[in-house]
Short mmCIF file of C-alpha atoms in Angstrom, two decimals:
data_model
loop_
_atom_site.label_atom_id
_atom_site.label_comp_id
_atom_site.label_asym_id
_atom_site.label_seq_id
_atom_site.Cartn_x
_atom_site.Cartn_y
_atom_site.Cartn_z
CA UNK A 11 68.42 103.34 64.82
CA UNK A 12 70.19 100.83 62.97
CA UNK A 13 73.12 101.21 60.47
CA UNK A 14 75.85 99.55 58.15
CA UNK A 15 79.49 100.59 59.24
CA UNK A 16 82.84 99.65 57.67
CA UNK A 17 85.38 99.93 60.49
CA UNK A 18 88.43 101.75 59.50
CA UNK A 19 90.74 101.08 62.71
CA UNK A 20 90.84 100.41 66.30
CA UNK A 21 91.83 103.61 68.31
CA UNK A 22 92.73 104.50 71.88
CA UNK A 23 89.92 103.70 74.48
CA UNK A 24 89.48 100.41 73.38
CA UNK A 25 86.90 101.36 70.50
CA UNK A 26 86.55 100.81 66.91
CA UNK A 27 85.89 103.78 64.29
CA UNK A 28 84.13 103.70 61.18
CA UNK A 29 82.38 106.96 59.11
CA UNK A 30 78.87 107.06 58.29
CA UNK A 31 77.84 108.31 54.53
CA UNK A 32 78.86 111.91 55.56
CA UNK A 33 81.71 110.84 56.43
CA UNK A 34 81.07 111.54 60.21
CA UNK A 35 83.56 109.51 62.80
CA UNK A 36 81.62 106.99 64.62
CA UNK A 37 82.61 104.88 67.56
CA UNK A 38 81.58 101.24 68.48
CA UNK A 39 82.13 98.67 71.28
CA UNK A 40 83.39 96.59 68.63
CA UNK A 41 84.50 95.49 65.48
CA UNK A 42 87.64 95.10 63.23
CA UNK A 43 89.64 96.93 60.87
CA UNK A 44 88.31 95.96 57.47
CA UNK A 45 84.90 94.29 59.04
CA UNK A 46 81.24 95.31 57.86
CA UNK A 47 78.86 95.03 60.45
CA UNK A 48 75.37 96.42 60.85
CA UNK A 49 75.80 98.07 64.17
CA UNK A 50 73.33 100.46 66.56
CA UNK A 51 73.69 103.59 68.58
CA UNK A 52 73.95 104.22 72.11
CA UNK A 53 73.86 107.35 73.11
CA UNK A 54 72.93 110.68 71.77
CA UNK A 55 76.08 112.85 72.24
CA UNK A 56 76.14 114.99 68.52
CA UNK A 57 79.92 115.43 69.21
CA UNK A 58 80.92 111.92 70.26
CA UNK A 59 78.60 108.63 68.76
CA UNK A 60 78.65 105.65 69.96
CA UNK A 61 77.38 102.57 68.45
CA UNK A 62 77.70 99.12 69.03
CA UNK A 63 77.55 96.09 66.55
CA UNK A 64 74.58 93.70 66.16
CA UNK A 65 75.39 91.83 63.64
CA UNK A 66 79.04 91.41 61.58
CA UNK A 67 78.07 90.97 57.88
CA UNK A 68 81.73 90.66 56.68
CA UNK A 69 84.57 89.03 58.92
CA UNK A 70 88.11 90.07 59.54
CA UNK A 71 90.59 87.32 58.63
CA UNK A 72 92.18 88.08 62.02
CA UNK A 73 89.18 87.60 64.02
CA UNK A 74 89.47 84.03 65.62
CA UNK A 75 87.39 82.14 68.40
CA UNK A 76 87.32 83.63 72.03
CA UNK A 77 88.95 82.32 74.57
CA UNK A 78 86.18 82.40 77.33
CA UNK A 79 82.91 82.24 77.83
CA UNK A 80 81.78 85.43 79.21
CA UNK A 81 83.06 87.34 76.32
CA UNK A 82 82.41 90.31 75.11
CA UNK A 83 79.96 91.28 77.17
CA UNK A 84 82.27 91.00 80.44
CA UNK A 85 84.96 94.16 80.42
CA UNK A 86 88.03 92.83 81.40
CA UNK A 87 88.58 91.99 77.45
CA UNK A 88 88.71 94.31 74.56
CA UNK A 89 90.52 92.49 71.38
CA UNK A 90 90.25 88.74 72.89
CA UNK A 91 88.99 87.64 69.51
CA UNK A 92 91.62 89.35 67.37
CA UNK A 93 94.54 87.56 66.86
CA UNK A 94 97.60 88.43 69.16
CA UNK A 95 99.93 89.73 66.27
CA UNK A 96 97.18 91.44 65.39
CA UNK A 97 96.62 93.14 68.84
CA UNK A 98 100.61 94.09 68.84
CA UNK A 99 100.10 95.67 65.77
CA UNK A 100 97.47 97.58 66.67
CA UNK A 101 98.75 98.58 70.10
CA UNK A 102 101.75 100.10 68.28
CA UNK A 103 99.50 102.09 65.64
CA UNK A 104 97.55 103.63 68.43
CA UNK A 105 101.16 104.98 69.95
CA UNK A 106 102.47 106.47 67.19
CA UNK A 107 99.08 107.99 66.21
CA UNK A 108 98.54 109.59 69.82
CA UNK A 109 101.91 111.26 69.80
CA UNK A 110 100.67 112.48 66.34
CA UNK A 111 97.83 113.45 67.24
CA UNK A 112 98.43 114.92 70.72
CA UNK A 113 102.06 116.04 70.72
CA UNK A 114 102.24 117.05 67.21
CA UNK A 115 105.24 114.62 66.52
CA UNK A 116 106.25 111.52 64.54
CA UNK A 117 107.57 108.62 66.57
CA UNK A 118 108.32 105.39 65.14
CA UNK A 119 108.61 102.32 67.81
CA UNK A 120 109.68 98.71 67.53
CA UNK A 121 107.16 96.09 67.62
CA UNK A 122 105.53 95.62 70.81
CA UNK A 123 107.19 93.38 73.19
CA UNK A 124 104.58 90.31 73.77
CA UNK A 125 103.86 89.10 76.90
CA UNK A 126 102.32 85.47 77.52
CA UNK A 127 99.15 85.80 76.05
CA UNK A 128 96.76 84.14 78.98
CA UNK A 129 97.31 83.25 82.55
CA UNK A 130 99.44 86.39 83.00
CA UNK A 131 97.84 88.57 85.82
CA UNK A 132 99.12 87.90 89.26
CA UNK A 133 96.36 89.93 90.51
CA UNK A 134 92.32 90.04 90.27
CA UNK A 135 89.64 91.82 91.66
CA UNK A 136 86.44 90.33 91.77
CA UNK A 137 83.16 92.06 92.38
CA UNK A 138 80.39 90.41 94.45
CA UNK A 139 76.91 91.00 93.07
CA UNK A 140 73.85 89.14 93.34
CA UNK A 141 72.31 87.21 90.10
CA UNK A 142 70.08 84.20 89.82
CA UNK A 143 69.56 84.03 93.96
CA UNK A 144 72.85 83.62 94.67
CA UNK A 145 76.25 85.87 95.35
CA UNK A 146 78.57 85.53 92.33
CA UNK A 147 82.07 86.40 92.04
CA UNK A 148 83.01 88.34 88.70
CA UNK A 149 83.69 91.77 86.58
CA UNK A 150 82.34 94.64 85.41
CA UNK A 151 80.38 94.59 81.70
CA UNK A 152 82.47 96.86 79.31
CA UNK A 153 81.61 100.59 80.10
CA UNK A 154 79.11 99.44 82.88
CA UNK A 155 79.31 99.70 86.84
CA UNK A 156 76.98 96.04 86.19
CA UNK A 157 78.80 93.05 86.96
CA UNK A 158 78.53 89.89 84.68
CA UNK A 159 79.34 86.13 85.37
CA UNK A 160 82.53 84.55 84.47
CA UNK A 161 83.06 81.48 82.58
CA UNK A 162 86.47 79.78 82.38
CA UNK A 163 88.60 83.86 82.38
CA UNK A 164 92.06 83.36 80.66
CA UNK A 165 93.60 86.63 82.30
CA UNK A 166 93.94 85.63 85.84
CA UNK A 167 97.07 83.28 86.90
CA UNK A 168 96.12 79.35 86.27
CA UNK A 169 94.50 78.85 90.05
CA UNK A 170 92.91 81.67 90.11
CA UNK A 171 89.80 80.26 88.11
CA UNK A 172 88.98 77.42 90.30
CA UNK A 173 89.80 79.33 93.28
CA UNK A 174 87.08 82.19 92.74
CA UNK A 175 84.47 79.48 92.25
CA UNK A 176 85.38 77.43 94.97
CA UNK A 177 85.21 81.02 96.74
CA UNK A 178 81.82 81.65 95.24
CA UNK A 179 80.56 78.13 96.37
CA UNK A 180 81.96 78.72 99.63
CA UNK A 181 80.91 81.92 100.48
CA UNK A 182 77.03 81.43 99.51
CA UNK A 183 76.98 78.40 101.66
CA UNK A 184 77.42 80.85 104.80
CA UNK A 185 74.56 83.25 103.42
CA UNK A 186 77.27 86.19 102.73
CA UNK A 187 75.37 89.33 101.28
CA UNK A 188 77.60 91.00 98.40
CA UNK A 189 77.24 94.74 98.78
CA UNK A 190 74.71 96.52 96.45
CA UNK A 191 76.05 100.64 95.76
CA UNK A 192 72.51 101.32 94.93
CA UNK A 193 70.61 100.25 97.77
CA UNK A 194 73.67 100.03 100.36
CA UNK A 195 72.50 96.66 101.27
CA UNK A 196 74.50 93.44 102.21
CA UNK A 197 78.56 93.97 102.77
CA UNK A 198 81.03 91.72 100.99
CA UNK A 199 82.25 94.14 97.98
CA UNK A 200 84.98 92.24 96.23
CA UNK A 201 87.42 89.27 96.59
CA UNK A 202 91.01 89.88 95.46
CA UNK A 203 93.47 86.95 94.62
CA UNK A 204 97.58 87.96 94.50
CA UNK A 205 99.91 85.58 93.47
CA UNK A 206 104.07 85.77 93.49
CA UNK A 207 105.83 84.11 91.60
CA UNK A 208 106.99 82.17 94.39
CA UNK A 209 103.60 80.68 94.47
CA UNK A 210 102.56 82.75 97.54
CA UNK A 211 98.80 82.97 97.21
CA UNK A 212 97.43 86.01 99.32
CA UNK A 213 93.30 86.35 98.88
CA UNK A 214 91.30 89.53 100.15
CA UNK A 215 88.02 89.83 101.46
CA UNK A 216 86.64 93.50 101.08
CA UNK A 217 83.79 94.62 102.94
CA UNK A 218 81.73 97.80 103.03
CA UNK A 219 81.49 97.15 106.87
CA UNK A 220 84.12 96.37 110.03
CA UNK A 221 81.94 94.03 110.84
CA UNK A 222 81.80 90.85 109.34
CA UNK A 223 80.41 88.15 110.99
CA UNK A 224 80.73 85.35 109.08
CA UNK A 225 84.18 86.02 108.88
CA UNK A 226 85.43 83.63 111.49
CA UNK A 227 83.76 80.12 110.00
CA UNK A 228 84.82 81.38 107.07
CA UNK A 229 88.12 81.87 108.26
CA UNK A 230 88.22 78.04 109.12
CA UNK A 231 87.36 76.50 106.29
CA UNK A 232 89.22 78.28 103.76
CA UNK A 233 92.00 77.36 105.79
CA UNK A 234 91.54 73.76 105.45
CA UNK A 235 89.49 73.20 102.58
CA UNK A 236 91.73 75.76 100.31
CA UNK A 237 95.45 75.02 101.21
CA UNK A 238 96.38 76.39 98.77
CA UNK A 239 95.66 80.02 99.91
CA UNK A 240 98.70 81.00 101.99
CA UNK A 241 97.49 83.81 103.45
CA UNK A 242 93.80 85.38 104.30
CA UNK A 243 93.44 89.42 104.99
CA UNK A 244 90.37 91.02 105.74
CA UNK A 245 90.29 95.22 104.20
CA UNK A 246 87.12 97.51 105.59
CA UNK A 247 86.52 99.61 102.62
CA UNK A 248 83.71 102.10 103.07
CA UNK A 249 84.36 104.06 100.05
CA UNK A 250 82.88 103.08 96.55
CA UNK A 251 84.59 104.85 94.65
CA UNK A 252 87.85 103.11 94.92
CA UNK A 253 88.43 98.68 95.29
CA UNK A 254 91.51 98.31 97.53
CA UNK A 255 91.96 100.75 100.11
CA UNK A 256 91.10 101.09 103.92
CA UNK A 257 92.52 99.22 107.26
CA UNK A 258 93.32 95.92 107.22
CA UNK A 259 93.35 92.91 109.39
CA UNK A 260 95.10 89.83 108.83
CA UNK A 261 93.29 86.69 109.60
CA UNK A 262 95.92 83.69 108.98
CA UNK A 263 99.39 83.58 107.34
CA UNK A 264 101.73 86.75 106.37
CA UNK A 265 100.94 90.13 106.44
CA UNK A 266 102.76 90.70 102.66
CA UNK A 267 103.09 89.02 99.47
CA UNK A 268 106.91 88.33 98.34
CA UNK A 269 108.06 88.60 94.96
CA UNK A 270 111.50 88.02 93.80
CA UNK A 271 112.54 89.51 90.60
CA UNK A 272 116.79 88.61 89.99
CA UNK A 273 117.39 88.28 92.80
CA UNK A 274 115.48 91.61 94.14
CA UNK A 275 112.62 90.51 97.03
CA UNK A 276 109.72 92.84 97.11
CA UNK A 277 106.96 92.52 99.56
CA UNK A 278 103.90 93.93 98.72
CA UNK A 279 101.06 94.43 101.62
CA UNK A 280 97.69 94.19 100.32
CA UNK A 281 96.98 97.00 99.31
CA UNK A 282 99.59 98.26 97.79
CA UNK A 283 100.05 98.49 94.21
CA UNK A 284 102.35 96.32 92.22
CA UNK A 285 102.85 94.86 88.28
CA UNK A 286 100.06 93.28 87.41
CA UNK A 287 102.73 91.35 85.11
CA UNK A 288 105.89 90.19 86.19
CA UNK A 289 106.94 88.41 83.17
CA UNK A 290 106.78 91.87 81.32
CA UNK A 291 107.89 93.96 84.35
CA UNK A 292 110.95 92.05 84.52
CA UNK A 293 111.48 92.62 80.69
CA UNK A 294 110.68 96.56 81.56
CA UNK A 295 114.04 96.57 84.38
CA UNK A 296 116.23 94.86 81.69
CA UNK A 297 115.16 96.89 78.86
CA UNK A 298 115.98 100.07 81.24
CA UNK A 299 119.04 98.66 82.68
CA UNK A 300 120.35 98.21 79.77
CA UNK A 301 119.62 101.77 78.79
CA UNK A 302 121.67 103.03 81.92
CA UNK A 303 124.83 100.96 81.64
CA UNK A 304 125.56 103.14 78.54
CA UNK A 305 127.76 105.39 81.13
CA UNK A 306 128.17 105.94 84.56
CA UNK A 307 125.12 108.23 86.95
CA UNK A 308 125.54 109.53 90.19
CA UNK A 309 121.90 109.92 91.66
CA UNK A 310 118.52 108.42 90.71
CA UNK A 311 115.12 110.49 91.74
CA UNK A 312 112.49 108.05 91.53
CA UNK A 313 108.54 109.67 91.36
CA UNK A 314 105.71 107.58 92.28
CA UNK A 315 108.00 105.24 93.16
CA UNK A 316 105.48 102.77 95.13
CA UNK A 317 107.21 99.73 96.81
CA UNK A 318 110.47 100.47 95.03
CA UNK A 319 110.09 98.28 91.64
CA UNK A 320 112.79 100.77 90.23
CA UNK A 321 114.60 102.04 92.63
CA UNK A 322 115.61 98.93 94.65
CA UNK A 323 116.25 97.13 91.27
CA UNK A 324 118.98 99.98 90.38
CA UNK A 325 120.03 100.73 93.32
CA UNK A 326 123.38 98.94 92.96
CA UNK A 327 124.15 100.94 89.95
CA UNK A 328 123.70 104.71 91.41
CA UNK A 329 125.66 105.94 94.53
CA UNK A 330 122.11 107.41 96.06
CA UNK A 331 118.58 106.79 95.33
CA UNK A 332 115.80 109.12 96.22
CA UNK A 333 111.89 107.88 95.94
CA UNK A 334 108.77 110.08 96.47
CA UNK A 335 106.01 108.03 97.13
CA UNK A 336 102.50 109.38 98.66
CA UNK A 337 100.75 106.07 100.06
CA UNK A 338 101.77 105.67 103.40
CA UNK A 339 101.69 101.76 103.29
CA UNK A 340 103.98 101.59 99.84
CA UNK A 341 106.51 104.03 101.68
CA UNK A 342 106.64 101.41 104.69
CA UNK A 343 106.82 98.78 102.23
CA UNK A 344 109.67 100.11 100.44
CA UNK A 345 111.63 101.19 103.66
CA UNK A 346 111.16 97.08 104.80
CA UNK A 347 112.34 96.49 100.68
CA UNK A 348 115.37 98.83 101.19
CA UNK A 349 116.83 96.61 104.38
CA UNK A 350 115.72 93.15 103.01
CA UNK A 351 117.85 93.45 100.30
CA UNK A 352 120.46 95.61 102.67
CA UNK A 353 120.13 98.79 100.45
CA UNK A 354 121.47 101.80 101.85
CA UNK A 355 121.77 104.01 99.78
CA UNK A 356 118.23 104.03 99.13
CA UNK A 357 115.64 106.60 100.84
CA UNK A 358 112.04 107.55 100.55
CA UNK A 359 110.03 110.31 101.04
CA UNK A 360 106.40 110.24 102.16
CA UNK A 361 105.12 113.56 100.20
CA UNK A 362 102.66 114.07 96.90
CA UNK A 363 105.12 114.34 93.80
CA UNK A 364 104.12 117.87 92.39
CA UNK A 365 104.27 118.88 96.04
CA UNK A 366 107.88 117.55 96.23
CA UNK A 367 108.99 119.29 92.61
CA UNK A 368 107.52 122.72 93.74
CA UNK A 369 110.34 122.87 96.42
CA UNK A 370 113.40 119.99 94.76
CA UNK A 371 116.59 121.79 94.30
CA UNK A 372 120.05 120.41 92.93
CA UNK A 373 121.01 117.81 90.45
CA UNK A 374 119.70 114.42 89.81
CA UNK A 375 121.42 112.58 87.17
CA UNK A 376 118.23 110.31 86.29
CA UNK A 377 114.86 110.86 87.14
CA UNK A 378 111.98 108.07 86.52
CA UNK A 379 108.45 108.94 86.22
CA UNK A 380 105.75 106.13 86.93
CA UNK A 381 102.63 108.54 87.54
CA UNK A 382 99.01 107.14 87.48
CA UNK A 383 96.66 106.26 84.53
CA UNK A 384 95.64 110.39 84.37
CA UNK A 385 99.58 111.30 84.28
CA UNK A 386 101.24 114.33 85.38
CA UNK A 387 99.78 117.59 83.15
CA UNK A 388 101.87 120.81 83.24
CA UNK A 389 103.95 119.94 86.62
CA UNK A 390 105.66 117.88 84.78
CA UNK A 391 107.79 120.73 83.45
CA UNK A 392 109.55 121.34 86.97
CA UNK A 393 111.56 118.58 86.06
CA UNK A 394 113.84 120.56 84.23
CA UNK A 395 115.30 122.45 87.25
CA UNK A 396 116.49 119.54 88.33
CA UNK A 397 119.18 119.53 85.06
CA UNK A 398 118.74 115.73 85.19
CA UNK A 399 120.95 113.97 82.16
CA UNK A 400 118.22 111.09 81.47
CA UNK A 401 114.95 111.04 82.09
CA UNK A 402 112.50 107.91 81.93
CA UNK A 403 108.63 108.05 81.59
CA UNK A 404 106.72 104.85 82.37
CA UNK A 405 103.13 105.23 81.36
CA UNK A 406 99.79 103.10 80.96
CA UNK A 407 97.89 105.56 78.63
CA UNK A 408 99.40 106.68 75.37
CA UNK A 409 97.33 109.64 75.50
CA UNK A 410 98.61 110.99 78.75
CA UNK A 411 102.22 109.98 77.89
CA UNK A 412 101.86 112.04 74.33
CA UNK A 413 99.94 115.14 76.11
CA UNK A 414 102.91 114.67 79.02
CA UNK A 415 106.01 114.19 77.05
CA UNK A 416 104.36 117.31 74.56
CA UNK A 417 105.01 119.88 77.60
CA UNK A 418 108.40 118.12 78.33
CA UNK A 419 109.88 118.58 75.02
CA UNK A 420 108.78 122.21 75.18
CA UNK A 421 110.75 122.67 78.21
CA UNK A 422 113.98 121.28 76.12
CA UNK A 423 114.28 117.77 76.45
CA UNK A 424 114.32 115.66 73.32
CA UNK A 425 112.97 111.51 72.95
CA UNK A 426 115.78 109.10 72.42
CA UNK A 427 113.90 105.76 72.38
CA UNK A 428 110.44 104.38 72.52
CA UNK A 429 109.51 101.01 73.81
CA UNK A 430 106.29 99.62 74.29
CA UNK A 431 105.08 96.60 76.53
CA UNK A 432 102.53 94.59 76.32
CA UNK A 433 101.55 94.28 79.99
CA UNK A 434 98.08 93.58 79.32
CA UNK A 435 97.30 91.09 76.72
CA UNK A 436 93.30 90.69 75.03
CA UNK A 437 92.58 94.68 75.99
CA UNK A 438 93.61 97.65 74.43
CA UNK A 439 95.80 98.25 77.42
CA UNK A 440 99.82 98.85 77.67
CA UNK A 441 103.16 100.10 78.84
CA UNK A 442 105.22 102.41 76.66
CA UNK A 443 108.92 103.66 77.84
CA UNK A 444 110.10 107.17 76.75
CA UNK A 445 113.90 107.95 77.49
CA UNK A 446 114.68 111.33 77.11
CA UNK A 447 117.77 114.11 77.62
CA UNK A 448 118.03 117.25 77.88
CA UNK A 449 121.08 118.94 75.63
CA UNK A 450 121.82 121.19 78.43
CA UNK A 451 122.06 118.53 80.91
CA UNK A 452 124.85 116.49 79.01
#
């Protein structure tokens, strides 16, 4: 079933939306504002259609040529054909409409703050699949557990490229098996590449197995044949339903990757979690800096605090710190953070946040928030026992962030500024910043 759409806007998800001749909402893979295209449907939800373009009839001025060659069917790009003023514009709209839509308010935010639009992720995650009798190193297709080939990707940092094929090359030359979820077969699940910006390359070989036996010739010749990697770790994985988690060996080199952000060193093991863009996350601590130095604050309580991106960054400005973090190896991380940059008056606390706010008692002058993509829900209330005078909601998903911030402004508190970040340039992806008080707390 075939039909002509005229897209209206891009909305959150990363999807387009047009209206048939009812004047039904429709969804599609693709497409932009003001664009005619003859598009088809994929699925047969009555509540939720989704269609995705065959053929564009009439072309947004703002659509320009794509930057790689595996686009659009690969999924680590959404708008990678609309121009970048364009995609900051749009990114901004979809804000402000999800707090309208979801928290029943009107926000207004400055334009997006732009990140370097390619080259900008100092981490990847490559899948290894098998295609054309050979293991290949690439993504997932857009709303697809299928992997697809790359060709020339923009997103990763300027090695990366040549290092996943000389990778690829390398690792079919020893007859590795990539790992197949469907038929459990072979073992080698993804390769991961983590830069600092001290050039530190750390790569990660993820298997569904302990065992690996190629491992050791492998071992050897990356070592010589790719200096350039600094260090090599080997992660047994036997879950599917997560990338990078499990034990970890490491094979050559350090143990952590060490990034240095003013003058604040972070090491990050592999598999903990860190900015996938440290241009913008550095623009994210000066932006809330700033925000801070407006007066004087006793105590920070920092949730989901990971290896201490905030808290060690602020440290200096608070007389204690207090981070809840529930991954055992970002906790470790962040106690080795705390003494490298001789921090103390900076603890952590190994516990699950909601856990921690059932039972937190006293005042904390600040509290940050930095939950996961899925956000906090109704928990998120507790906060207010804790009387703090400012606090600061990081977020990933506007639509979380609106649904979040909706229950905290029941409970009293009231927005003073919204920022947004673009952390994630070519995909529908970003940061947003919500600084908020509570009048009883001044």
């Amino acid at each position: 079933m075939e039909q002509k759409l005229l897209v209206e806007k891009l909305v959150a998800g990363g999807v387009s939306l047009a209206r048939n001749d009812d004047g039904k909402v429709i969804f599609l893979t693709g497409g932009y504002p003001g664009e005619l295209i003859r598009a088809r449907r994929l699925n047969t939800k009555r509540d939720f259609e989704l269609w995705e373009p065959v053929e564009i009839l009439k072309e947004s001025p703002f659509r320009r040529r794509k930057l790689c060659g595996s686009f659009p069917s690969c999924g680590g790009c959404d708008w990678q054909d609309l121009e970048y003023q364009e995609q900051l514009k749009w990114k901004k709209i979809i804000v402000e409409e999800q707090f309208r839509r979801i928290a029943k308010i009107e926000v207004v935010i400055p334009d997006v703050v732009p990140s370097r639009e390619k080259h900008y992720r100092n981490k990847m995650e490559y899948v290894a699949f098998h295609s054309s009798g050979e293991l290949n190193l690439g993504l997932k297709r857009k709303a697809s557990d299928r992997p697809v080939q790359l060709d020339g990707c923009v997103l990763g940092n300027v090695p990366f490229e040549d290092l996943r094929k000389r990778f690829q090359r390398l690792l079919n030359e020893h007859s590795v098996k990539p790992y197949n979820t469907k038929t459990k077969t072979g073992n080698l699940k993804h390769v991961i590449l983590r830069k600092s910006s001290r050039d530190e390359i750390m790569a990660i070989l993820i298997t569904k197995k302990s065992e690996f036996l190629e491992l050791r010739p492998i071992e050897k010749r990356i070592k010589s044949e790719i200096p350039q990697v600094n260090s090599l770790i080997h992660v047994h994985n036997s879950r599917d339903d997560v990338n990078l988690r499990g034990p970890y060996r490491v094979l050559y080199g350090e143990p952590v990757l060490t990034e240095e952000i003013d003058g604040i060193l972070y090491q990050i093991p592999p598999t903990s979690f860190f900015q996938v863009n440290t241009w913008i996350a550095r623009k994210i601590l000066h932006y809330v800096s700033g925000v801070l130095s407006e007066r004087k604050h006793s105590n920070l309580l920092d949730l989901f605090s990971g290896v201490g991106l905030f808290s060690l960054y602020l440290a200096e400005s608070f007389e204690s710190v207090l981070a809840v973090e529930n991954s055992a190896v970002s906790v470790k991380a962040f106690e080795s953070n705390a003494r490298i940059n001789q921090l103390e008056n900076v603890r952590v606390l190994k516990e699950n946040v909601a856990s921690f706010l059932k039972k937190a008692h006293g005042k904390y002058d600040v509290v940050f928030i930095d939950p996961p993509r899925s956000g906090v829900g109704k928990p998120i209330t507790m906060i207010t026992r804790l009387k703090p005078s400012i606090l600061v909601y990081i977020s990933c998903n506007p639509t979380t962030l609106a649904r979040d911030i909706s229950y905290l402004m029941r409970s009293g508190f009231r927005i003073e500024d919204i920022r947004a970040f673009d952390m994630f340039p070519q995909t529908h992806h970003l940061e947003t910043i919500v600084i908020l008080k509570h009048p009883l707390s001044l």
